[in-house]
Amino acid sequence: MSVVAVVGAQWGDEGKGKVVDLLASRADCVVRFQGGNNAGHTLVVDGKKSIFHLIPSGVLHAGKRNVLGQGMVIDPRVLLEELGRLDETGRLESAGIAISDRAHVIMPHHLVLDRLREQTPGGSVKVGTTLRGIGPAYEDKVGRRGVRIGDLLSEERLRNVLAGALEYHAPHIAQKGHAVPDLDETVRDYLDFGKKLERYVVDTVELIHAEIETGRKVLFEGAQGALLDVDHGTYPFVTSSNTVAGGACAGAGVGPRSIDRVLAVLKAYTTRVGEGPFPTEETGEMGERMRQAGGEFGSTTGRPRRCGWFDAVAAKRVVRLSSASDLAITKLDVLSDLDEIRVCTGYRVDGKPVDALPYAAFEKAEPVYQNLPGWKTDIRKARSIDELPENAKAYLRFIEDVTGAKVSIVSVGPEREATIHVQELF
Ligand code: IMP
């Protein structure tokens, strides 16, 4: 198998960074295809924690290609800061960074608009975004007034496109009492960013296809999770891109036939940051216990994550949405202390049973639980399925049965080594 897509299968923060980092050791090329610095990948290597928001999680392995695909929205200031950090640790030259000339750029007015909307939602809902300008950047893309990375290499193009976008947004920003970013100053700053990034800017579609055609192993790294997908998630409490595996096709520029396997990453329980429905949420002591045991605080915004039980109805749906062949179950160790573990196998809406994700009434969906026995054993040292207690194995089998996909990776701790490889993906 030479092309694998890894996608989040809940509301993000499933531990994709670690999984991608592991697979990256066997891959030749890692490609991000959507989202921007709303994502945060926490990687723990040799006891040292690194958090990246934009750069693919393959960068901690020397000699790989790390591609930022055209479906992304890129804040060049943040990207340069991350490249600078890689440089300081001597990893930049071997990181093989390539940035799509077609990826859209997060501009200062996107940051202003994201804040304005979240502070005074007006006609829109308060989503609890990461305030990184992601939504407004995608809106400008679809509105055909977006600045692309390639535009940062030409003053004429940048000025033209940006002038149009500012003209469009200025009345609204001014009406809300905020300063509209200055055209000349922004052009100057962003041309400077363009100069610094120019050596990495390429047509990544050609590059990715050349990798695939020469039999190199390519890994597509999703950000966020399927329940935040703009089409399939808990709309309107979603991000602005397609986070399902199909997003890799549009965002990287490959057809569905190019992807051999899809790995959906599921945390052994569920978390969510930001607003929006979350039927299995535990707001009391149990939620707090999961938050502390799992260190559930956002790696991008530091916000405490909402915590709750595993939702098998949602898991089944997202495995279908991404045609996932394989599963990575992360943070299984976090449940080790519990006598009983709840899993949601259906919902009730207005007293009536529902066994699929309800469209509008998701916030009213009450979970129907099945209780599975806990294992009450420290599993952090397990390195094969056989080393897991029977009840932990039964928990994994339950997830396989309900989703129809195979568990290929189990993570039992934050370190690279704390992993059970059931089946190689490459
Ligand atoms: P945005 O992507 O910043 O526009 O935020 C939209 C929603 O997606 C908010 O609920 C965010 O908390 C959530 N979100 C965005 N990125 C991530 C992520 O990487 N992990 C978890 N939640 C995310």
PDB file of C-alpha atoms and ligand atoms in Angstrom, residues 10-14 16 32 35-41 53 114 118 126-136 138 223-225 227-228 236-241 243 271-276 298-301 303 305-306, ligand 1:
ATOM      1  CA  GLN A  10     -14.795  12.802  16.250  1.00  0.00           C
ATOM      2  CA  TRP A  11     -14.595  16.538  16.982  1.00  0.00           C
ATOM      3  CA  GLY A  12     -10.830  16.804  16.506  1.00  0.00           C
ATOM      4  CA  ASP A  13      -8.124  16.272  19.113  1.00  0.00           C
ATOM      5  CA  GLU A  14      -8.269  12.502  18.687  1.00  0.00           C
ATOM      6  CA  LYS A  16      -3.866  12.270  15.086  1.00  0.00           C
ATOM      7  CA  ARG A  32      -1.863  18.282   4.903  1.00  0.00           C
ATOM      8  CA  GLY A  35      -7.620  23.535   7.678  1.00  0.00           C
ATOM      9  CA  GLY A  36      -4.898  25.769   8.981  1.00  0.00           C
ATOM     10  CA  ASN A  37      -3.506  26.744  12.323  1.00  0.00           C
ATOM     11  CA  ASN A  38      -6.799  25.947  14.022  1.00  0.00           C
ATOM     12  CA  ALA A  39      -5.240  22.488  14.300  1.00  0.00           C
ATOM     13  CA  GLY A  40      -2.621  21.644  16.886  1.00  0.00           C
ATOM     14  CA  HIS A  41      -0.549  18.494  16.754  1.00  0.00           C
ATOM     15  CA  HIS A  53      -0.265  23.953  13.953  1.00  0.00           C
ATOM     16  CA  ASP A 114     -13.378  36.014  13.183  1.00  0.00           C
ATOM     17  CA  GLU A 118     -17.478  35.560  17.911  1.00  0.00           C
ATOM     18  CA  LYS A 126     -21.250  31.961  18.191  1.00  0.00           C
ATOM     19  CA  VAL A 127     -19.303  28.851  17.290  1.00  0.00           C
ATOM     20  CA  GLY A 128     -16.423  29.098  19.747  1.00  0.00           C
ATOM     21  CA  THR A 129     -13.873  29.181  16.922  1.00  0.00           C
ATOM     22  CA  THR A 130     -10.133  29.169  17.479  1.00  0.00           C
ATOM     23  CA  LEU A 131     -10.128  32.853  16.391  1.00  0.00           C
ATOM     24  CA  ARG A 132      -7.408  32.117  13.831  1.00  0.00           C
ATOM     25  CA  GLY A 133      -9.343  33.575  10.905  1.00  0.00           C
ATOM     26  CA  ILE A 134     -10.060  30.171   9.395  1.00  0.00           C
ATOM     27  CA  GLY A 135     -13.753  30.656   8.542  1.00  0.00           C
ATOM     28  CA  PRO A 136     -13.374  34.142   7.021  1.00  0.00           C
ATOM     29  CA  TYR A 138     -12.476  30.064   3.474  1.00  0.00           C
ATOM     30  CA  ALA A 223      -6.899  18.038  10.701  1.00  0.00           C
ATOM     31  CA  GLN A 224      -9.919  18.451  13.012  1.00  0.00           C
ATOM     32  CA  GLY A 225     -12.467  15.613  12.826  1.00  0.00           C
ATOM     33  CA  LEU A 227     -17.994  15.812  13.198  1.00  0.00           C
ATOM     34  CA  LEU A 228     -16.527  19.260  12.468  1.00  0.00           C
ATOM     35  CA  PRO A 236     -23.359  25.249  12.170  1.00  0.00           C
ATOM     36  CA  PHE A 237     -20.940  24.292  14.966  1.00  0.00           C
ATOM     37  CA  VAL A 238     -18.316  23.108  12.534  1.00  0.00           C
ATOM     38  CA  THR A 239     -15.093  24.252  10.951  1.00  0.00           C
ATOM     39  CA  SER A 240     -15.048  25.536   7.366  1.00  0.00           C
ATOM     40  CA  SER A 241     -13.435  22.684   5.473  1.00  0.00           C
ATOM     41  CA  THR A 243     -12.426  17.012   7.231  1.00  0.00           C
ATOM     42  CA  THR A 271     -13.942  15.342  23.580  1.00  0.00           C
ATOM     43  CA  ARG A 272     -15.023  18.579  22.012  1.00  0.00           C
ATOM     44  CA  VAL A 273     -13.853  22.187  22.227  1.00  0.00           C
ATOM     45  CA  GLY A 274     -16.071  25.101  21.326  1.00  0.00           C
ATOM     46  CA  GLU A 275     -19.838  25.264  21.211  1.00  0.00           C
ATOM     47  CA  GLY A 276     -22.283  22.768  19.781  1.00  0.00           C
ATOM     48  CA  GLY A 298      -6.636  22.439  23.755  1.00  0.00           C
ATOM     49  CA  SER A 299      -3.168  22.500  22.193  1.00  0.00           C
ATOM     50  CA  THR A 300      -4.130  25.516  20.063  1.00  0.00           C
ATOM     51  CA  THR A 301      -6.129  27.659  22.475  1.00  0.00           C
ATOM     52  CA  ARG A 303      -9.252  25.766  26.430  1.00  0.00           C
ATOM     53  CA  ARG A 305     -12.000  20.288  26.409  1.00  0.00           C
ATOM     54  CA  ARG A 306     -15.517  19.051  27.074  1.00  0.00           C
TER      55      ARG A 306
HETATM   56  P1  IMP B   1     -12.512  27.272  13.494  1.00  0.00           P
HETATM   57  O1  IMP B   1     -11.978  26.083  12.763  1.00  0.00           O
HETATM   58  O2  IMP B   1     -11.449  28.055  14.222  1.00  0.00           O
HETATM   59  O3  IMP B   1     -13.351  28.135  12.616  1.00  0.00           O
HETATM   60  O4  IMP B   1     -13.478  26.754  14.650  1.00  0.00           O
HETATM   61  C1  IMP B   1     -14.699  26.096  14.364  1.00  0.00           C
HETATM   62  C2  IMP B   1     -14.953  24.979  15.377  1.00  0.00           C
HETATM   63  O5  IMP B   1     -14.001  23.931  15.171  1.00  0.00           O
HETATM   64  C3  IMP B   1     -14.787  25.405  16.839  1.00  0.00           C
HETATM   65  O6  IMP B   1     -15.715  24.664  17.614  1.00  0.00           O
HETATM   66  C4  IMP B   1     -13.375  24.961  17.174  1.00  0.00           C
HETATM   67  O7  IMP B   1     -13.187  24.735  18.554  1.00  0.00           O
HETATM   68  C5  IMP B   1     -13.279  23.663  16.365  1.00  0.00           C
HETATM   69  N1  IMP B   1     -11.910  23.298  15.980  1.00  0.00           N
HETATM   70  C6  IMP B   1     -11.166  23.843  15.002  1.00  0.00           C
HETATM   71  N2  IMP B   1      -9.983  23.224  14.912  1.00  0.00           N
HETATM   72  C7  IMP B   1      -9.975  22.266  15.840  1.00  0.00           C
HETATM   73  C8  IMP B   1      -9.030  21.247  16.198  1.00  0.00           C
HETATM   74  O8  IMP B   1      -7.949  21.103  15.618  1.00  0.00           O
HETATM   75  N3  IMP B   1      -9.397  20.431  17.212  1.00  0.00           N
HETATM   76  C9  IMP B   1     -10.603  20.533  17.831  1.00  0.00           C
HETATM   77  N4  IMP B   1     -11.524  21.449  17.516  1.00  0.00           N
HETATM   78  C10 IMP B   1     -11.210  22.301  16.523  1.00  0.00           C
END
